[in-house]
PDB file of C-alpha atoms in Angstrom:
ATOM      1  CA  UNK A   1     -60.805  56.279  57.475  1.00 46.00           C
ATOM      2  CA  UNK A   2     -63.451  58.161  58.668  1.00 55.00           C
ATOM      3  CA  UNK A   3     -66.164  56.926  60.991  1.00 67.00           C
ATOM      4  CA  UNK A   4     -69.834  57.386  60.595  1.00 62.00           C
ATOM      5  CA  UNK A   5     -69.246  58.567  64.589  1.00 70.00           C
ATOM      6  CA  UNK A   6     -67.198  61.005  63.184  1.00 68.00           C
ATOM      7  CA  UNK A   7     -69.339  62.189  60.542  1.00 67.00           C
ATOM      8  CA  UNK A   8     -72.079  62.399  62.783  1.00 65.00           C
ATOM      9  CA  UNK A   9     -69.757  64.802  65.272  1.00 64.00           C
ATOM     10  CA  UNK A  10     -68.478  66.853  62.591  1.00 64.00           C
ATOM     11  CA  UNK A  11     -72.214  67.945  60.983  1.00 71.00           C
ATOM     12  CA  UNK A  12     -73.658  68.832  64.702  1.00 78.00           C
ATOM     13  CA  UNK A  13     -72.471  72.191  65.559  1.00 89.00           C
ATOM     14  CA  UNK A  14     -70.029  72.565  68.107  1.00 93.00           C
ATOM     15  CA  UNK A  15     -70.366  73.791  71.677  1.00 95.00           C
ATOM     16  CA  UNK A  16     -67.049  73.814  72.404  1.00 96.00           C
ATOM     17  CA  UNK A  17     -63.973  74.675  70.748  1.00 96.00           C
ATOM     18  CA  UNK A  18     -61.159  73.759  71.605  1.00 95.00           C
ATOM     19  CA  UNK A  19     -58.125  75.605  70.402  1.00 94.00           C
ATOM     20  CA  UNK A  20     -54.716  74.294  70.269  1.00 93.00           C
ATOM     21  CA  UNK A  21     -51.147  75.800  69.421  1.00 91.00           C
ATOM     22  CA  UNK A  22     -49.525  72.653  67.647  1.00 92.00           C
ATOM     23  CA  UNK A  23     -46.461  71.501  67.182  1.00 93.00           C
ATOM     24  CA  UNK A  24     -46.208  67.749  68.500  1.00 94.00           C
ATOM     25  CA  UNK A  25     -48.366  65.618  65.475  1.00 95.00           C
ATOM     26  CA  UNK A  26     -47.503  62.676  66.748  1.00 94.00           C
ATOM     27  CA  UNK A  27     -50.059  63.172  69.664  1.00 92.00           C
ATOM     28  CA  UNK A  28     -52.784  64.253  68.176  1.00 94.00           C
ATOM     29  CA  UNK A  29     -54.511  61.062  67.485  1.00 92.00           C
ATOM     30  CA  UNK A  30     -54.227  60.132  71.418  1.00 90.00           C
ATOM     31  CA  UNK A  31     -55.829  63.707  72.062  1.00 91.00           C
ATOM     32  CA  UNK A  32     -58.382  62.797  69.079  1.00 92.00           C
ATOM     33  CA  UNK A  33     -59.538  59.210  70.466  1.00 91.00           C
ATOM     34  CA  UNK A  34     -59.398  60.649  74.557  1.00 87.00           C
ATOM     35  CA  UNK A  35     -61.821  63.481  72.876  1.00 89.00           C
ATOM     36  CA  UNK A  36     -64.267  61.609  70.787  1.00 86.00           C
ATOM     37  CA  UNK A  37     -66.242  60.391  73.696  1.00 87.00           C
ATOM     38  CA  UNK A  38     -66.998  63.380  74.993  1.00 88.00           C
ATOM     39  CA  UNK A  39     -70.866  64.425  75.157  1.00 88.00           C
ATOM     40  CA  UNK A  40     -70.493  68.143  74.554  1.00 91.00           C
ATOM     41  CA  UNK A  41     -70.545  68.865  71.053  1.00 93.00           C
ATOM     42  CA  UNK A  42     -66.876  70.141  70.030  1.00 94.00           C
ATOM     43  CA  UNK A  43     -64.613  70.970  67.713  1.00 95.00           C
ATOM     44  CA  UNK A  44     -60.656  71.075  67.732  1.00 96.00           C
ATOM     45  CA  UNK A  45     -58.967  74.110  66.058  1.00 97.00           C
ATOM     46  CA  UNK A  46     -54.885  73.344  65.822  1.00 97.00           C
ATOM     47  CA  UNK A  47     -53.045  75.704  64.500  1.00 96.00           C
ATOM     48  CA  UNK A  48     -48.958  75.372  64.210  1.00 96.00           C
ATOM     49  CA  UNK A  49     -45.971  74.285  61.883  1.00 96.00           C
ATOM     50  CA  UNK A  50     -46.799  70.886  61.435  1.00 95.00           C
ATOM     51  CA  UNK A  51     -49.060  69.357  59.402  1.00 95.00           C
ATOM     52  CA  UNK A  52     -51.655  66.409  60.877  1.00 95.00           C
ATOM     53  CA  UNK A  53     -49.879  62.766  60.930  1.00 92.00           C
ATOM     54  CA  UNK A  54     -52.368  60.271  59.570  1.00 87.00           C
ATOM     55  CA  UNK A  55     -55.614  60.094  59.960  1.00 88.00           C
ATOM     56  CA  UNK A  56     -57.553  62.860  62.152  1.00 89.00           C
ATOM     57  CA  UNK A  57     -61.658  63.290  61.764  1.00 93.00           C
ATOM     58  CA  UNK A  58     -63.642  65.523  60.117  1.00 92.00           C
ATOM     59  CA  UNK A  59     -64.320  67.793  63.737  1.00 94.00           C
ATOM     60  CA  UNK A  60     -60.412  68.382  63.843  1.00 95.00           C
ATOM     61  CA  UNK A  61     -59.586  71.470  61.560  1.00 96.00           C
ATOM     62  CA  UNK A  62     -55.507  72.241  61.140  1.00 96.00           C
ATOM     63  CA  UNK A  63     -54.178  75.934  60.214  1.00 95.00           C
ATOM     64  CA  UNK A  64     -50.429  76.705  59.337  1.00 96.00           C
ATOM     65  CA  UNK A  65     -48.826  79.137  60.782  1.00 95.00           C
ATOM     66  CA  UNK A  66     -45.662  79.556  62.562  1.00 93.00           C
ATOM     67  CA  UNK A  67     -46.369  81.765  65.277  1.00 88.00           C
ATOM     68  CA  UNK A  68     -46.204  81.557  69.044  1.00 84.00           C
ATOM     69  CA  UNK A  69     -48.518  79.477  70.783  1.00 83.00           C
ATOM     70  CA  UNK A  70     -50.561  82.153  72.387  1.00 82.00           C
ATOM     71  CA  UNK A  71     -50.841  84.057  68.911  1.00 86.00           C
ATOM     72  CA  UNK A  72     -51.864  80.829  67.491  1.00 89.00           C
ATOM     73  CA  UNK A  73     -54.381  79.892  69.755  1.00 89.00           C
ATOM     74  CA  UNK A  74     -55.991  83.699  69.004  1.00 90.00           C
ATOM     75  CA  UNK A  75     -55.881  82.550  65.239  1.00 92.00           C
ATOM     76  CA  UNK A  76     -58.091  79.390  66.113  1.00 94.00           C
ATOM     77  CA  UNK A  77     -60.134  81.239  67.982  1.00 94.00           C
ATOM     78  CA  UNK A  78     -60.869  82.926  64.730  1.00 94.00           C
ATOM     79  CA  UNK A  79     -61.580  80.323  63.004  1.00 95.00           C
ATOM     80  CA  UNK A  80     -63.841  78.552  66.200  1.00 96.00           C
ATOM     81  CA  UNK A  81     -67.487  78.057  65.786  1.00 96.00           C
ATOM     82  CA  UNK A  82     -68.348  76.712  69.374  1.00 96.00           C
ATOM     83  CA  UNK A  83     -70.600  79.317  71.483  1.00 97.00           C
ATOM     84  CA  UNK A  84     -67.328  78.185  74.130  1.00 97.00           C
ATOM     85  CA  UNK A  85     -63.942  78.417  73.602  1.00 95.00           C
ATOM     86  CA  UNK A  86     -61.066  75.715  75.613  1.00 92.00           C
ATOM     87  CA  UNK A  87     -57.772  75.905  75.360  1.00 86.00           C
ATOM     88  CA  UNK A  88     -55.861  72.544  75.395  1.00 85.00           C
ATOM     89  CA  UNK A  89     -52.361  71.661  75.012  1.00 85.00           C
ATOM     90  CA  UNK A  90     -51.474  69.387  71.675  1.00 89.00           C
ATOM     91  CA  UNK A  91     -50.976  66.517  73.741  1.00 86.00           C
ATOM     92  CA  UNK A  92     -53.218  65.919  76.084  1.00 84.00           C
ATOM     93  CA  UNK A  93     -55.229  62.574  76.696  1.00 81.00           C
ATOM     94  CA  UNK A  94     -58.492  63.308  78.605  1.00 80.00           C
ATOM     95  CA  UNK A  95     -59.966  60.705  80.367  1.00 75.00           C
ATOM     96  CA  UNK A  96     -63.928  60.280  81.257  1.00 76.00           C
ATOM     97  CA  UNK A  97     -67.082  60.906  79.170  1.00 81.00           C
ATOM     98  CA  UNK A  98     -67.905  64.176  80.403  1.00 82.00           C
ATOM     99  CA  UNK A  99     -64.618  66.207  81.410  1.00 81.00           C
ATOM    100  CA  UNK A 100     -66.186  68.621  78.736  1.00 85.00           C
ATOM    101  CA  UNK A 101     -69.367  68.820  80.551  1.00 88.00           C
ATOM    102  CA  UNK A 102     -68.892  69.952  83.579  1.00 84.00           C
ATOM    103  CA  UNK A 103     -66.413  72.608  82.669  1.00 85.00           C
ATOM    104  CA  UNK A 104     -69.722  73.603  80.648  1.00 91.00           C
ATOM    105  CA  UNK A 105     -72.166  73.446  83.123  1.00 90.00           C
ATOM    106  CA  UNK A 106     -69.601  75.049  85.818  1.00 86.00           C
ATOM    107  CA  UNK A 107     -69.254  77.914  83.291  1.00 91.00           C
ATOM    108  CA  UNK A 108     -73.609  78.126  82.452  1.00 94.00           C
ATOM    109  CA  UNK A 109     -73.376  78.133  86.598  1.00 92.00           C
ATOM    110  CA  UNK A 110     -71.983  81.420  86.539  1.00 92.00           C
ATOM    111  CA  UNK A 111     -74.547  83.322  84.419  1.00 93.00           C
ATOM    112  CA  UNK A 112     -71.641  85.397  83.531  1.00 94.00           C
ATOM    113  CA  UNK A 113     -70.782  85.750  80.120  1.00 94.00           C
ATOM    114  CA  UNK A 114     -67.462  86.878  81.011  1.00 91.00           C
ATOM    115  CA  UNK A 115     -67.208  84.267  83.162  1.00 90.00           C
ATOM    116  CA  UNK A 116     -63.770  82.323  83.028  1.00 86.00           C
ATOM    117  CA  UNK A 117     -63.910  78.634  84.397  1.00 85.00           C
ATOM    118  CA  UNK A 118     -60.676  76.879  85.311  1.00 78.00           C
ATOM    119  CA  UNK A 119     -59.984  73.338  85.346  1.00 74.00           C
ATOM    120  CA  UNK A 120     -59.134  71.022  88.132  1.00 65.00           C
ATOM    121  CA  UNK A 121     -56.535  68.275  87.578  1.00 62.00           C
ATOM    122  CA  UNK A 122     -57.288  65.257  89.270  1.00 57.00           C
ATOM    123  CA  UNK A 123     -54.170  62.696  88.490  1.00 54.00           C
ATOM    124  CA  UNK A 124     -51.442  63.521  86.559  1.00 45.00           C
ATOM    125  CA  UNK A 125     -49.994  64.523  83.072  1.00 42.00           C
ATOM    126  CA  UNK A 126     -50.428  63.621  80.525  1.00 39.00           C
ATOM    127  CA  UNK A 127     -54.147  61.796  81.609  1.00 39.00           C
ATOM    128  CA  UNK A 128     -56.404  64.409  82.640  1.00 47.00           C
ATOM    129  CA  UNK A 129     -59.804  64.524  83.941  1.00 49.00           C
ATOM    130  CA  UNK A 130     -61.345  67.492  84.970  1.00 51.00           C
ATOM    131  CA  UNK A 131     -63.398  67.442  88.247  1.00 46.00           C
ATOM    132  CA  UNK A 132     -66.128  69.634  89.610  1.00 49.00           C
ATOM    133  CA  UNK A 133     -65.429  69.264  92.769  1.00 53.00           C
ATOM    134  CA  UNK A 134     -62.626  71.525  93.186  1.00 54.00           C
ATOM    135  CA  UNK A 135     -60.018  68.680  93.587  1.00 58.00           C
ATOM    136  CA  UNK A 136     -56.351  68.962  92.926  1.00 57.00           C
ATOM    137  CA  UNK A 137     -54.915  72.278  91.736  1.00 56.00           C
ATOM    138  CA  UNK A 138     -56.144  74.529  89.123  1.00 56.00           C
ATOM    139  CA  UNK A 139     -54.625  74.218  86.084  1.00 58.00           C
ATOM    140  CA  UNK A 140     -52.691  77.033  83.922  1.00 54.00           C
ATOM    141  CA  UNK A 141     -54.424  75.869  81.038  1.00 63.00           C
ATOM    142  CA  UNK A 142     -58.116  74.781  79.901  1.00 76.00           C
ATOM    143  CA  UNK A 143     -60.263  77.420  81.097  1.00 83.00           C
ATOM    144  CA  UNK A 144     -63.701  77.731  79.052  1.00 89.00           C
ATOM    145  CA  UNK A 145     -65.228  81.180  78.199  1.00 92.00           C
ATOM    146  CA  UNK A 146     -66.896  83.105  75.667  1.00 95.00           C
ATOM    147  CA  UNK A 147     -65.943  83.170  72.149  1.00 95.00           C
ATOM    148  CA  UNK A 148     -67.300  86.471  71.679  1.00 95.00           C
ATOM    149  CA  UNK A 149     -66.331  87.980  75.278  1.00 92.00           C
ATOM    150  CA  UNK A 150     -62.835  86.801  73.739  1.00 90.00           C
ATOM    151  CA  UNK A 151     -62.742  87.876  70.231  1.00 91.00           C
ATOM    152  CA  UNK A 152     -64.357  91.649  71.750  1.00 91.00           C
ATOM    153  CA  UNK A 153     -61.509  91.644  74.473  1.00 85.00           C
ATOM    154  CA  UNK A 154     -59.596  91.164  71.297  1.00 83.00           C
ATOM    155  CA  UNK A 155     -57.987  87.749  72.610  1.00 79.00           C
ATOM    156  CA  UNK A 156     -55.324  87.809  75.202  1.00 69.00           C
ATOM    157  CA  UNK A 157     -51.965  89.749  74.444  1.00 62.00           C
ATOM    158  CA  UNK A 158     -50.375  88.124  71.377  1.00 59.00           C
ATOM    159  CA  UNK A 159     -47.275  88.745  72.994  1.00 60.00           C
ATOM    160  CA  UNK A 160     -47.412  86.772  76.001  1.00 60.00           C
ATOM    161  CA  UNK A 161     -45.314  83.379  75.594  1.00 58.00           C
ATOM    162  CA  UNK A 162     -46.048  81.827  79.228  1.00 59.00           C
ATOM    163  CA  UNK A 163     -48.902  80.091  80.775  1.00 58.00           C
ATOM    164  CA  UNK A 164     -51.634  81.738  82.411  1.00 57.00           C
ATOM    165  CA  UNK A 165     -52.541  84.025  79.730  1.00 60.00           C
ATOM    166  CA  UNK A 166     -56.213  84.270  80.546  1.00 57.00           C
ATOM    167  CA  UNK A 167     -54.701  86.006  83.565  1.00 57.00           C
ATOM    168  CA  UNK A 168     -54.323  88.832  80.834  1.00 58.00           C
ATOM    169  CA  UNK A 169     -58.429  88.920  80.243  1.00 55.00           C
TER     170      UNK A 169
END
């Protein structure tokens, strides 16, 4: 059941959005409840094979499609609304209120739009929490950038089945 939390999320208009390749439902709730206090205005965008398990809220939008993950987080970006786009793996749990936030204000730091900010893992899989300092190694995955510097760039190489593939912007 839906939360008036949720509601509220899902009308404001997202900053973020955070595009997924999925294929593990089972995990997106965890990713769901680690997200919701986040103070960045987001939206998820999963795309993959399998269809939600139970509940998710109305900021979580799911796409079929059986294509691999780097062709099917292009697709979400497609269907993103955020001014921002993050790439996330399916099941992640992010910990802290504003992980989202600083990535943000990192990437407004550069006055770049084709700026590319990368993550810093403090801790380990699967609880995450990005950190501004520049602690812990950079991670292969969750960089923030431009929607529209993406979708121009025509997304990363649809091809590409690895990690790093914002190497390939």
């Amino acid at each position: 059941m839906s939360s008036l939390e949720d509601e509220k999320m899902a009308r404001e208009e997202p900053l973020v959005s955070i595009i997924c390749a999925g294929k593990r439902p089972g995990k997106w709730g965890a990713l769901c409840d680690s997200l919701k206090v986040q103070q960045v205005p987001f939206e998820i965008i999963m795309v993959g094979p399998h269809p939600p398990e139970g509940y998710v809220p109305p900021w979580f939008h799911y796409w079929y499609s059986q294509v691999k993950p780097h062709q099917a987080q292009v697709a979400a970006a497609t269907f993103a609304r955020g001014k921002l786009l993050c790439y996330f793996n399916d099941d992640w749990v992010i910990k802290g209120t504003d992980s989202l936030g600083k990535l943000v204000r990192e990437w407004e730091a550069c006055r770049d739009e084709s700026a590319i900010v990368a993550p810093h893992m403090s801790g380990s899989h699967p609880y995450l929490s990005f950190t501004s300092g520049k602690q812990g190694p950079l991670l292969p995955f969750g960089d923030i950038f431009s929607r529209r510097k993406f979708l121009d760039r025509g997304g990363w190489d649809r091809r590409f089945i690895g990690i790093y593939a914002s190497n390939d912007l």
